[in-house]
Amino acid sequence: MTPAEIAREALLKLAADKLPPTPEHYRRAFCEIAHQPDETNVFARELLEYIEQQPGISRLSPRLGRLRQALEGERWHDGAELSFSVMQALAEQQTAGQDWARILRELVRLWDMPLSISQSHKRETLERVLSVAGAQPLLLYGKLGNLLDNWKTSAASTRPADSLLTFDELPDVTDDSSGMVGATRDGTGSGPALSGDGAGMTWRTILRGTLVNGVSPRLKGYPELAQELMNLVSLLDETVSGHDLEMLGRRLKRFWIRLELVLEQEDRLANALAGLLGVLLDNISELVGTDSRVGGQVEAMRDILSQAPLSMRKIYQLEASLKEAVYQQGLIKHSLDEATDSMRSMLDSFISRVGMLASQTDTYRERFSRYGEEVALTHDVVGLHGILGRLMQDTRAIHTDLASAHDELQGARHQVEAVNARIELLEAELVEASTKIKEDQLTGALNRRGLDEQFAREASRAERNGQPLALALIDIDNFKQLNDRYGHRTGDNALRYVVDLVSERVRPSDAVARFGGEEFVVLMPDTSQEQALELVERLQRDLTKTFFLANEDRLVITFSAGIAVWSTGESGLDLIERADHAMYRAKLAGKNRVLAAADEM
């Protein structure tokens, strides 16, 4: 048949079947009469064939039937929904019985358990499984199960089944009334306690490492205890029977008691030394009075001593600050001594010159007295003229000496004034070097002590004047990632970069302090909540307008911040805590944001 005849027959078929002549009906009738496949249904047929080949599809016959009818009727929307429903049901069937919680729990347990295989081998095998089956949950579940079975086999091979022990199953070897591992109550022993392979060797190694590596380094100042510990280690190496283990437990118990007494004595000694140092600081404060050159150092040490327990990290930080302050003060003190010596030398010269003038004055007084006597005895003009000449000569000499002395005294006065100004400047630098202890050594911002003093002053002033006092807590976003990727030196440079920018942008009355890590505090006197929000948002915009260079990479650093306004009677820590809550909310909201404490209520 020609295409025209096929088309005519297709129209007659539609009329006979009482179907509207839509393109779909006409295409289907045309293909049926021409005995040609309907190419538009190829995808539907392939989809149906693929689904029918899936394992377990027989249990979904009703859904599959409805899907077939929808595809044959070209109800594509219904077909899409039914296809998704059938595939989801198949996935649920295939994943039924998979206990992922058990798999993950077992993975964590075996990962931390010491096995005959190394941690690097564990990591390699796990990465291999994830790379092969990471995108296929069914395959991944099976491979993870097989991997954990292999690990458990390794664990069993390192510990005999009859010697598997847990921490809860181990008896207390320091209790004489308890039973011993591998020993009877009569102490005769029923077999090896810490010998051979398996748990015994494992616990022997653990205990030996604890004594040698954990306890021994802390006994350098106690040779008797150190020797006793070494004896215990030797006894541990020789322990074979349950009776030996019992004896070891008793000696360990006595050793722990002695060690506890020594540690208590160390605590009392440290507290006593701290008390003596406190008394010494009080005495120094009374001696120096209002001398601010050492006041900052004394207060910093008092602040450390007031913290319980003492923190070695803070002591080391204070030690570094004190060393720097002492070094700077030493340099300034040397210059101050030189200036003082110069002043003393000028005073000596001045006194010598004044004495010389006094001596010359006595000489001229004697001459003038003698001239007076000569004038009284002389009656001729020639004699009087000679006396007058000598008198005029001495008068001119007196004038010259007085002018020279005046010039020298004027010069000495200028030198004294210059040296005095130099001394005042050096004394101010001494005071400044002492106050440097209140600054963070890395960034130059105030440290915690400086912040506490600044807050105390501003809170007192705010309460006295009735003005608001706002505080912003700033935390640099993604600082840990920057530190890990580019190194600590770049991280330190980033901290200085942020502090420099913030210090330049805030008002002279505001104070910038480093609170810890990548957190900073901006204390803003006479500032309301709205003004503080506006100021910190401006800081955020200014920070994002510039680039920070990290190993030739241009980075944009952002920060999140929380704002809190001080309430009368509120402590500085409480105020910072409220700002911290607001800052945390800003982090959760997407970072590079600022929120006020009132916003989170």
Coordinates of C-alpha atoms in Angstrom, one line a residue:
M1 CA 0.0 0.0 0.0
T2 CA 1.1 3.5 -0.8
P3 CA 1.4 6.0 2.1
A4 CA -1.7 7.8 0.8
E5 CA -3.7 4.6 1.0
I6 CA -2.3 3.8 4.5
A7 CA -3.4 7.3 5.6
R8 CA -6.9 6.9 4.2
E9 CA -7.2 3.5 5.9
A10 CA -6.0 5.0 9.2
L11 CA -8.7 7.7 9.1
L12 CA -11.3 5.0 8.4
K13 CA -10.1 2.9 11.3
L14 CA -10.3 5.9 13.7
A15 CA -13.9 6.5 12.5
A16 CA -14.8 2.9 12.9
D17 CA -13.3 2.8 16.5
K18 CA -15.0 6.1 17.2
L19 CA -11.7 7.7 18.3
P20 CA -11.0 11.4 17.9
P21 CA -8.4 12.1 15.2
T22 CA -5.7 13.2 17.5
P23 CA -2.0 13.0 16.5
E24 CA -1.4 10.1 19.0
H25 CA -4.4 8.1 17.7
Y26 CA -3.6 8.8 14.1
R27 CA 0.1 7.7 14.6
R28 CA -0.9 4.5 16.3
A29 CA -3.5 3.6 13.6
F30 CA -1.0 4.5 10.8
C31 CA 1.7 2.3 12.3
E32 CA -0.7 -0.6 13.0
I33 CA -2.0 -0.6 9.3
A34 CA 1.5 -0.2 7.9
H35 CA 2.8 -2.9 10.2
Q36 CA 5.5 -0.6 11.5
P37 CA 6.7 -0.2 15.1
D38 CA 5.7 2.9 17.0
E39 CA 9.1 4.6 17.5
T40 CA 7.8 6.9 20.1
N41 CA 7.1 4.0 22.4
V42 CA 10.6 2.5 22.2
F43 CA 11.8 4.3 25.5
A44 CA 8.6 3.1 27.3
R45 CA 9.2 -0.5 26.2
E46 CA 12.8 -0.4 27.2
L47 CA 12.0 1.0 30.6
L48 CA 9.3 -1.6 31.1
E49 CA 11.7 -4.4 30.1
Y50 CA 14.4 -3.1 32.4
I51 CA 12.0 -3.0 35.4
E52 CA 10.7 -6.5 34.6
Q53 CA 14.3 -7.8 34.8
Q54 CA 14.9 -6.6 38.3
P55 CA 15.1 -9.2 41.1
G56 CA 12.1 -9.3 43.3
I57 CA 9.8 -7.7 40.7
S58 CA 7.4 -10.6 41.0
R59 CA 6.3 -9.4 44.4
L60 CA 5.3 -6.1 42.8
S61 CA 3.0 -7.5 40.1
P62 CA 0.0 -5.2 40.8
R63 CA 2.2 -2.0 40.5
L64 CA 3.9 -3.4 37.5
G65 CA 0.5 -4.1 35.8
R66 CA -0.6 -0.5 36.4
L67 CA 2.7 0.8 35.1
R68 CA 2.3 -1.3 31.9
Q69 CA -1.2 0.0 31.3
A70 CA -0.1 3.6 31.8
L71 CA 2.7 3.3 29.4
E72 CA 0.6 1.5 26.8
G73 CA -2.1 4.2 27.2
E74 CA 0.6 6.9 26.8
R75 CA -0.3 8.4 30.1
W76 CA 3.2 9.6 30.7
H77 CA 2.6 11.5 33.9
D78 CA 1.0 8.5 35.5
G79 CA 3.8 6.3 34.1
A80 CA 6.5 8.5 35.6
E81 CA 4.9 8.4 39.1
L82 CA 4.4 4.6 38.9
S83 CA 8.0 4.1 37.6
F84 CA 9.4 6.0 40.6
S85 CA 7.1 4.1 43.0
V86 CA 8.2 0.7 41.6
M87 CA 11.9 1.6 41.7
Q88 CA 11.6 2.9 45.3
A89 CA 9.8 -0.3 46.3
L90 CA 12.5 -2.4 44.7
A91 CA 15.2 -0.4 46.6
E92 CA 13.4 -0.9 49.9
Q93 CA 13.2 -4.6 49.2
Q94 CA 16.9 -4.9 48.4
T95 CA 18.0 -2.9 51.4
A96 CA 15.7 -4.7 53.8
G97 CA 17.7 -6.3 56.6
Q98 CA 20.7 -4.0 56.2
D99 CA 21.8 -2.8 59.7
W100 CA 24.0 0.2 59.0
A101 CA 24.1 1.2 62.6
R102 CA 25.6 -2.1 63.5
I103 CA 28.1 -1.9 60.6
L104 CA 29.2 1.6 61.7
R105 CA 29.4 0.7 65.3
E106 CA 31.6 -2.3 64.5
L107 CA 33.8 -0.2 62.2
V108 CA 34.5 2.3 65.0
R109 CA 35.2 -0.4 67.5
L110 CA 37.6 -2.4 65.3
W111 CA 39.3 0.8 64.1
D112 CA 40.4 1.7 67.6
M113 CA 41.2 -1.9 68.7
P114 CA 44.9 -3.0 68.5
L115 CA 45.0 -5.8 65.9
S116 CA 47.8 -7.7 64.2
I117 CA 47.3 -5.4 61.2
S118 CA 48.5 -1.8 61.3
Q119 CA 46.4 1.3 61.2
S120 CA 47.8 2.2 57.8
H121 CA 46.7 -1.2 56.5
K122 CA 43.2 -0.6 57.9
R123 CA 43.1 2.8 56.2
E124 CA 44.2 1.4 52.9
T125 CA 41.7 -1.4 52.9
L126 CA 38.9 0.9 53.9
E127 CA 39.7 3.4 51.2
R128 CA 39.9 0.7 48.6
V129 CA 36.3 -0.5 49.6
L130 CA 35.0 3.1 49.5
S131 CA 36.5 3.8 46.1
V132 CA 35.1 0.6 44.6
A133 CA 31.6 0.6 46.1
G134 CA 31.1 4.1 47.6
A135 CA 28.4 5.0 45.0
Q136 CA 26.6 1.6 45.3
P137 CA 24.9 1.2 48.7
L138 CA 24.1 -2.5 48.3
L139 CA 27.6 -3.4 47.2
L140 CA 29.1 -1.2 49.8
Y141 CA 27.1 -2.9 52.6
G142 CA 28.4 -6.3 51.6
K143 CA 32.0 -5.3 51.1
L144 CA 32.1 -3.4 54.5
G145 CA 30.7 -6.5 56.1
N146 CA 33.4 -8.7 54.6
L147 CA 36.1 -6.2 55.5
L148 CA 34.9 -6.1 59.2
D149 CA 34.8 -9.9 59.2
N150 CA 38.5 -10.0 58.1
W151 CA 39.4 -7.5 60.8
K152 CA 37.6 -9.5 63.5
T153 CA 39.4 -12.6 62.3
S154 CA 42.7 -10.7 62.8
A155 CA 41.6 -9.6 66.3
A156 CA 40.8 -13.2 67.2
S157 CA 44.2 -14.4 65.9
T158 CA 46.0 -11.9 68.2
R159 CA 44.0 -13.1 71.3
P160 CA 43.2 -16.6 72.1
A161 CA 39.5 -17.2 72.7
D162 CA 40.0 -18.3 76.3
S163 CA 42.0 -15.2 77.2
L164 CA 39.8 -12.4 75.8
L165 CA 39.5 -9.7 78.5
T166 CA 37.8 -6.3 78.8
F167 CA 38.5 -3.6 81.3
D168 CA 35.3 -4.5 83.2
E169 CA 36.5 -8.1 83.5
L170 CA 39.9 -7.3 85.0
P171 CA 40.0 -7.7 88.8
D172 CA 41.5 -5.0 91.0
V173 CA 45.0 -6.1 91.7
T174 CA 45.4 -3.5 94.5
D175 CA 42.7 -5.2 96.5
D176 CA 44.0 -8.1 98.6
S177 CA 40.6 -9.6 99.0
S178 CA 39.9 -9.9 95.3
G179 CA 40.7 -12.8 93.1
M180 CA 43.7 -12.7 90.8
V181 CA 43.9 -13.4 87.1
G182 CA 45.0 -17.0 86.9
A183 CA 45.4 -17.3 90.7
T184 CA 43.3 -18.9 93.4
R185 CA 42.6 -17.3 96.8
D186 CA 45.3 -19.4 98.4
G187 CA 47.9 -17.8 96.2
T188 CA 49.1 -21.0 94.7
G189 CA 48.1 -20.0 91.2
S190 CA 46.2 -21.9 88.6
G191 CA 48.3 -21.0 85.7
P192 CA 50.2 -18.2 84.1
A193 CA 48.8 -14.8 84.9
L194 CA 50.8 -12.4 82.7
S195 CA 52.8 -14.7 80.6
G196 CA 52.7 -16.2 77.2
D197 CA 50.8 -14.8 74.2
G198 CA 47.4 -13.1 74.3
A199 CA 45.9 -10.9 76.9
G200 CA 48.6 -11.5 79.5
M201 CA 51.3 -10.1 77.3
T202 CA 49.1 -7.2 76.2
W203 CA 48.4 -6.1 79.7
R204 CA 52.0 -6.6 80.7
T205 CA 53.0 -4.2 77.9
I206 CA 50.3 -1.7 78.7
L207 CA 51.2 -1.6 82.4
R208 CA 55.0 -1.5 81.7
G209 CA 54.5 1.4 79.3
T210 CA 52.4 3.3 81.8
L211 CA 55.0 3.0 84.6
V212 CA 58.1 3.7 82.4
N213 CA 56.7 6.4 80.1
G214 CA 53.9 7.9 82.2
V215 CA 55.1 7.8 85.8
S216 CA 58.9 7.6 85.7
P217 CA 59.6 11.0 84.0
R218 CA 57.7 12.7 86.9
L219 CA 59.9 11.3 89.6
K220 CA 63.2 13.0 88.7
G221 CA 63.2 14.9 91.9
Y222 CA 62.5 11.8 94.0
P223 CA 65.3 9.2 93.5
E224 CA 63.9 6.8 96.1
L225 CA 60.5 6.6 94.4
A226 CA 62.2 6.4 91.0
Q227 CA 64.3 3.4 92.2
E228 CA 61.2 1.7 93.7
L229 CA 59.4 2.2 90.4
M230 CA 62.2 0.5 88.5
N231 CA 62.1 -2.4 90.9
L232 CA 58.4 -2.7 90.3
V233 CA 59.1 -2.7 86.5
S234 CA 61.6 -5.5 87.0
L235 CA 59.2 -7.4 89.1
L236 CA 56.5 -7.0 86.4
D237 CA 58.9 -8.5 83.8
E238 CA 59.5 -11.5 86.1
T239 CA 55.8 -12.1 87.0
V240 CA 54.7 -15.5 85.9
S241 CA 52.2 -17.0 88.4
G242 CA 49.1 -15.7 90.0
H243 CA 51.0 -15.5 93.3
D244 CA 53.6 -13.2 91.7
L245 CA 50.8 -11.0 90.4
E246 CA 49.3 -10.8 93.9
M247 CA 52.6 -9.6 95.3
L248 CA 53.0 -7.1 92.5
G249 CA 49.6 -5.7 93.2
R250 CA 50.4 -5.2 96.9
R251 CA 53.7 -3.4 96.1
L252 CA 51.9 -1.3 93.5
K253 CA 49.4 -0.3 96.1
R254 CA 52.1 0.8 98.5
F255 CA 53.8 2.7 95.7
W256 CA 50.6 4.6 94.7
I257 CA 50.0 5.6 98.4
R258 CA 53.6 7.0 98.6
L259 CA 53.2 8.8 95.3
E260 CA 50.0 10.3 96.4
L261 CA 51.6 11.7 99.5
V262 CA 54.4 13.2 97.5
L263 CA 52.0 14.9 95.1
E264 CA 50.1 16.3 98.0
Q265 CA 53.3 17.6 99.4
E266 CA 54.1 19.2 96.0
D267 CA 50.7 20.9 96.0
R268 CA 51.3 22.3 99.5
L269 CA 54.8 23.5 98.5
A270 CA 53.5 25.3 95.4
N271 CA 50.7 27.0 97.4
A272 CA 53.3 28.0 100.1
L273 CA 55.6 29.5 97.5
A274 CA 52.7 31.3 95.8
G275 CA 51.8 32.7 99.3
L276 CA 55.4 33.9 99.9
L277 CA 55.5 35.5 96.4
G278 CA 52.2 37.3 97.2
V279 CA 53.7 38.7 100.4
L280 CA 56.8 39.8 98.5
L281 CA 54.6 41.5 95.9
D282 CA 52.7 43.3 98.5
N283 CA 55.9 44.6 100.1
I284 CA 57.2 45.7 96.7
S285 CA 54.0 47.6 96.1
E286 CA 54.3 49.4 99.4
L287 CA 58.0 50.3 98.7
V288 CA 57.5 51.6 95.1
G289 CA 54.3 53.4 96.0
T290 CA 52.9 55.1 92.9
D291 CA 55.9 54.2 90.7
S292 CA 54.1 52.9 87.6
R293 CA 57.4 51.5 86.2
V294 CA 56.9 48.3 88.1
G295 CA 53.3 48.6 88.9
G296 CA 52.2 46.8 85.7
Q297 CA 54.5 43.9 86.4
V298 CA 53.4 43.5 90.0
E299 CA 49.7 43.5 89.0
A300 CA 50.3 41.0 86.2
M301 CA 51.9 38.6 88.7
R302 CA 49.2 39.1 91.2
D303 CA 46.6 38.3 88.6
I304 CA 48.4 35.0 87.7
L305 CA 48.6 34.0 91.4
S306 CA 44.9 34.7 92.0
Q307 CA 44.0 32.1 89.4
A308 CA 43.4 28.6 90.8
P309 CA 44.7 26.2 89.6
L310 CA 47.8 27.9 88.2
S311 CA 48.1 27.4 84.4
M312 CA 51.6 26.8 83.0
R313 CA 50.6 28.3 79.7
K314 CA 49.7 31.6 81.4
I315 CA 52.8 31.5 83.5
Y316 CA 54.9 31.0 80.3
Q317 CA 53.1 33.9 78.6
L318 CA 53.7 36.2 81.6
E319 CA 57.3 35.1 81.7
A320 CA 57.8 36.1 78.1
S321 CA 56.1 39.4 78.6
L322 CA 58.2 40.1 81.7
K323 CA 61.4 39.3 79.9
E324 CA 60.5 41.6 77.1
A325 CA 59.5 44.4 79.6
V326 CA 62.8 43.9 81.6
Y327 CA 64.8 44.0 78.4
Q328 CA 63.1 47.2 77.2
Q329 CA 63.4 48.8 80.6
G330 CA 67.1 47.9 80.7
L331 CA 67.8 49.7 77.5
I332 CA 65.8 52.7 78.6
K333 CA 67.4 52.7 82.0
H334 CA 70.9 52.8 80.4
S335 CA 69.9 55.8 78.4
L336 CA 68.4 57.4 81.6
D337 CA 71.6 56.8 83.5
E338 CA 73.6 58.5 80.7
A339 CA 71.3 61.5 80.8
T340 CA 71.6 61.7 84.6
D341 CA 75.4 61.6 84.3
S342 CA 75.3 64.4 81.7
M343 CA 73.1 66.5 84.0
R344 CA 75.5 65.9 86.9
S345 CA 78.5 66.9 84.7
M346 CA 76.8 70.1 83.7
L347 CA 76.0 70.9 87.3
D348 CA 79.6 70.4 88.3
S349 CA 80.7 72.8 85.4
F350 CA 78.1 75.3 86.6
I351 CA 79.3 75.2 90.2
S352 CA 83.0 75.5 89.1
R353 CA 82.1 78.5 86.9
V354 CA 80.3 80.2 89.7
G355 CA 83.2 79.6 92.0
M356 CA 85.6 81.1 89.4
L357 CA 83.4 84.2 89.1
A358 CA 83.4 84.5 92.9
S359 CA 87.2 84.3 93.0
Q360 CA 87.5 86.9 90.2
T361 CA 85.1 89.2 92.0
D362 CA 87.3 89.1 95.1
T363 CA 90.4 89.9 93.0
Y364 CA 88.7 92.9 91.4
R365 CA 87.4 94.1 94.7
E366 CA 90.9 94.1 96.1
R367 CA 92.2 96.0 93.0
F368 CA 89.5 98.6 93.2
S369 CA 90.2 99.1 96.9
R370 CA 93.9 99.6 96.1
Y371 CA 93.0 102.1 93.3
G372 CA 91.0 104.1 95.8
E373 CA 93.9 104.3 98.1
E374 CA 96.3 105.4 95.3
V375 CA 93.8 108.1 94.1
A376 CA 93.8 109.5 97.7
L377 CA 97.6 109.7 97.8
T378 CA 98.1 111.1 94.2
H379 CA 98.0 114.8 93.6
D380 CA 99.2 115.1 90.0
V381 CA 97.3 114.6 86.8
V382 CA 99.7 112.1 85.2
G383 CA 99.5 109.8 88.2
L384 CA 95.7 110.0 88.2
H385 CA 95.7 109.3 84.4
G386 CA 97.7 106.1 85.0
I387 CA 95.3 104.9 87.7
L388 CA 92.3 105.6 85.5
G389 CA 93.9 103.6 82.6
R390 CA 94.4 100.6 84.8
L391 CA 90.9 101.0 86.3
M392 CA 89.3 101.1 82.8
Q393 CA 91.3 98.0 81.7
D394 CA 90.1 96.1 84.8
T395 CA 86.5 97.3 84.1
R396 CA 86.7 96.0 80.5
A397 CA 88.1 92.7 81.8
I398 CA 85.2 92.4 84.3
H399 CA 82.7 93.1 81.5
T400 CA 84.3 90.5 79.2
D401 CA 84.3 87.9 82.0
L402 CA 80.7 88.6 82.9
A403 CA 79.5 88.3 79.3
S404 CA 81.4 85.0 78.8
A405 CA 79.9 83.7 82.1
H406 CA 76.5 84.8 81.0
D407 CA 76.8 83.0 77.7
E408 CA 78.1 79.8 79.4
L409 CA 75.3 79.9 81.9
Q410 CA 72.7 80.3 79.2
G411 CA 74.2 77.4 77.3
A412 CA 74.2 75.3 80.4
R413 CA 70.6 76.2 81.1
H414 CA 69.6 75.1 77.6
Q415 CA 71.5 71.8 78.1
V416 CA 69.8 71.2 81.4
E417 CA 66.4 71.8 79.9
A418 CA 67.2 69.4 77.0
V419 CA 68.6 66.7 79.4
N420 CA 65.6 67.2 81.7
A421 CA 63.2 66.7 78.7
R422 CA 65.2 63.6 77.7
I423 CA 64.9 62.2 81.3
E424 CA 61.1 62.8 81.3
L425 CA 60.8 61.0 77.9
L426 CA 62.8 58.1 79.1
E427 CA 60.8 57.8 82.3
A428 CA 57.6 57.8 80.2
E429 CA 59.1 55.0 78.1
L430 CA 59.8 53.1 81.2
V431 CA 56.2 53.3 82.3
E432 CA 55.1 52.4 78.8
A433 CA 57.4 49.3 78.8
S434 CA 55.8 48.2 82.0
T435 CA 52.3 48.7 80.6
K436 CA 53.2 46.6 77.6
I437 CA 52.5 43.6 79.8
K438 CA 48.8 44.4 79.2
E439 CA 49.2 44.0 75.5
D440 CA 49.0 40.8 73.4
Q441 CA 52.5 40.0 72.1
L442 CA 51.3 38.8 68.7
T443 CA 48.8 41.5 67.6
G444 CA 49.6 44.5 69.8
A445 CA 45.9 44.6 71.0
L446 CA 45.0 44.5 74.6
N447 CA 45.3 41.1 76.3
R448 CA 42.8 39.7 78.8
R449 CA 44.3 41.8 81.7
G450 CA 44.3 45.0 79.7
L451 CA 40.7 44.3 78.6
D452 CA 39.6 43.8 82.3
E453 CA 41.2 47.1 83.4
Q454 CA 39.7 49.0 80.4
F455 CA 36.2 47.5 81.0
A456 CA 36.4 48.4 84.7
R457 CA 37.2 52.0 83.8
E458 CA 34.6 52.3 81.1
A459 CA 31.9 50.6 83.1
S460 CA 32.5 52.9 86.1
R461 CA 32.3 55.9 83.7
A462 CA 29.2 54.7 82.0
E463 CA 27.5 54.2 85.3
R464 CA 28.6 57.6 86.5
N465 CA 27.5 59.5 83.4
G466 CA 24.5 57.3 82.5
Q467 CA 25.9 56.6 79.0
P468 CA 25.6 53.2 77.2
L469 CA 28.6 50.8 76.9
A470 CA 28.6 48.3 74.0
L471 CA 30.8 45.3 73.4
A472 CA 31.4 43.4 70.2
L473 CA 32.8 39.8 70.2
I474 CA 34.4 39.1 66.8
D475 CA 35.4 35.6 65.6
I476 CA 37.3 35.2 62.3
D477 CA 35.4 32.8 59.9
N478 CA 37.1 29.6 58.8
F479 CA 40.3 30.5 60.6
K480 CA 41.1 26.9 61.3
Q481 CA 41.0 25.9 57.7
L482 CA 43.3 28.9 56.8
N483 CA 45.7 27.9 59.5
D484 CA 45.7 24.2 58.4
R485 CA 46.2 25.0 54.8
Y486 CA 48.7 27.9 54.9
G487 CA 50.5 27.3 58.2
H488 CA 50.6 29.0 61.6
R489 CA 52.8 31.8 60.4
T490 CA 50.2 32.8 57.8
G491 CA 47.5 32.4 60.5
D492 CA 49.4 34.8 62.8
N493 CA 49.8 37.3 59.9
A494 CA 46.0 37.1 59.4
L495 CA 45.4 37.9 63.0
R496 CA 47.6 40.9 62.9
Y497 CA 46.0 41.9 59.6
V498 CA 42.5 41.9 61.1
V499 CA 43.6 43.7 64.3
D500 CA 45.4 46.4 62.3
L501 CA 42.4 47.1 60.1
V502 CA 39.9 47.1 63.1
S503 CA 42.2 49.4 65.1
E504 CA 42.4 51.8 62.2
R505 CA 38.7 51.9 61.7
V506 CA 37.4 52.2 65.2
R507 CA 37.2 55.5 67.2
P508 CA 40.0 56.7 69.4
S509 CA 37.8 56.1 72.5
D510 CA 37.2 52.4 71.5
A511 CA 39.4 49.6 72.7
V512 CA 40.4 46.5 70.8
A513 CA 41.5 43.4 72.7
R514 CA 42.4 39.8 71.8
F515 CA 40.1 37.5 73.8
G516 CA 41.7 34.2 72.8
G517 CA 42.6 32.4 69.6
E518 CA 40.9 34.1 66.7
E519 CA 38.4 35.9 68.9
F520 CA 38.6 39.7 69.6
V521 CA 36.7 42.2 71.6
V522 CA 35.8 45.7 70.7
L523 CA 34.8 47.9 73.7
M524 CA 32.7 50.9 72.6
P525 CA 31.9 53.6 75.2
D526 CA 29.0 55.9 74.7
T527 CA 27.6 53.6 72.0
S528 CA 24.0 52.2 71.7
Q529 CA 23.1 48.9 70.3
E530 CA 22.1 50.3 66.9
Q531 CA 25.3 52.4 66.7
A532 CA 27.4 49.3 67.6
L533 CA 25.7 47.2 64.9
E534 CA 26.4 49.9 62.3
L535 CA 30.0 50.3 63.3
V536 CA 30.7 46.5 63.2
E537 CA 28.9 46.1 59.9
R538 CA 31.1 48.9 58.5
L539 CA 34.1 47.0 59.7
Q540 CA 32.9 43.9 57.9
R541 CA 32.4 45.8 54.7
D542 CA 35.9 47.4 54.9
L543 CA 37.5 44.0 55.6
T544 CA 35.9 42.5 52.5
K545 CA 37.1 45.3 50.3
T546 CA 40.7 44.3 50.7
F547 CA 42.7 41.1 50.1
F548 CA 44.9 39.2 52.5
L549 CA 47.9 37.7 50.8
A550 CA 48.6 34.1 51.8
N551 CA 51.5 32.5 49.9
E552 CA 50.6 34.6 46.8
D553 CA 46.9 33.7 47.1
R554 CA 44.5 36.6 47.5
L555 CA 42.0 35.8 50.2
V556 CA 39.0 37.7 51.6
I557 CA 38.8 37.3 55.3
T558 CA 35.4 37.7 57.0
F559 CA 34.3 37.6 60.6
S560 CA 31.1 36.9 62.5
A561 CA 30.2 39.1 65.5
G562 CA 27.8 39.4 68.4
I563 CA 26.8 42.7 70.1
A564 CA 25.8 43.2 73.7
V565 CA 25.1 46.4 75.7
W566 CA 26.2 46.5 79.3
S567 CA 23.6 46.6 82.1
T568 CA 24.4 48.2 85.4
G569 CA 26.0 45.7 87.8
E570 CA 26.8 43.2 85.0
S571 CA 30.3 41.7 85.1
G572 CA 32.6 41.7 82.1
L573 CA 32.5 37.9 81.7
D574 CA 28.6 38.0 81.7
L575 CA 28.6 40.7 79.1
I576 CA 31.1 38.8 76.9
E577 CA 29.0 35.6 77.3
R578 CA 25.9 37.3 76.0
A579 CA 27.9 38.7 73.1
D580 CA 29.3 35.2 72.5
H581 CA 25.7 33.7 72.3
A582 CA 24.8 36.3 69.7
M583 CA 28.0 35.6 67.7
Y584 CA 27.3 31.9 67.7
R585 CA 23.8 32.6 66.3
A586 CA 25.5 34.8 63.6
K587 CA 27.8 31.8 62.7
L588 CA 24.8 29.5 62.3
A589 CA 23.0 32.1 60.2
G590 CA 25.7 31.9 57.5
K591 CA 28.9 33.6 58.8
N592 CA 30.0 37.2 57.9
R593 CA 27.1 38.4 60.0
V594 CA 26.5 40.4 63.1
L595 CA 23.7 39.9 65.6
A596 CA 22.8 41.7 68.8
A597 CA 22.2 39.8 72.0
A598 CA 18.6 41.0 72.1
D599 CA 17.9 39.4 68.7
E600 CA 18.3 35.9 70.1
M601 CA 15.7 36.3 72.9

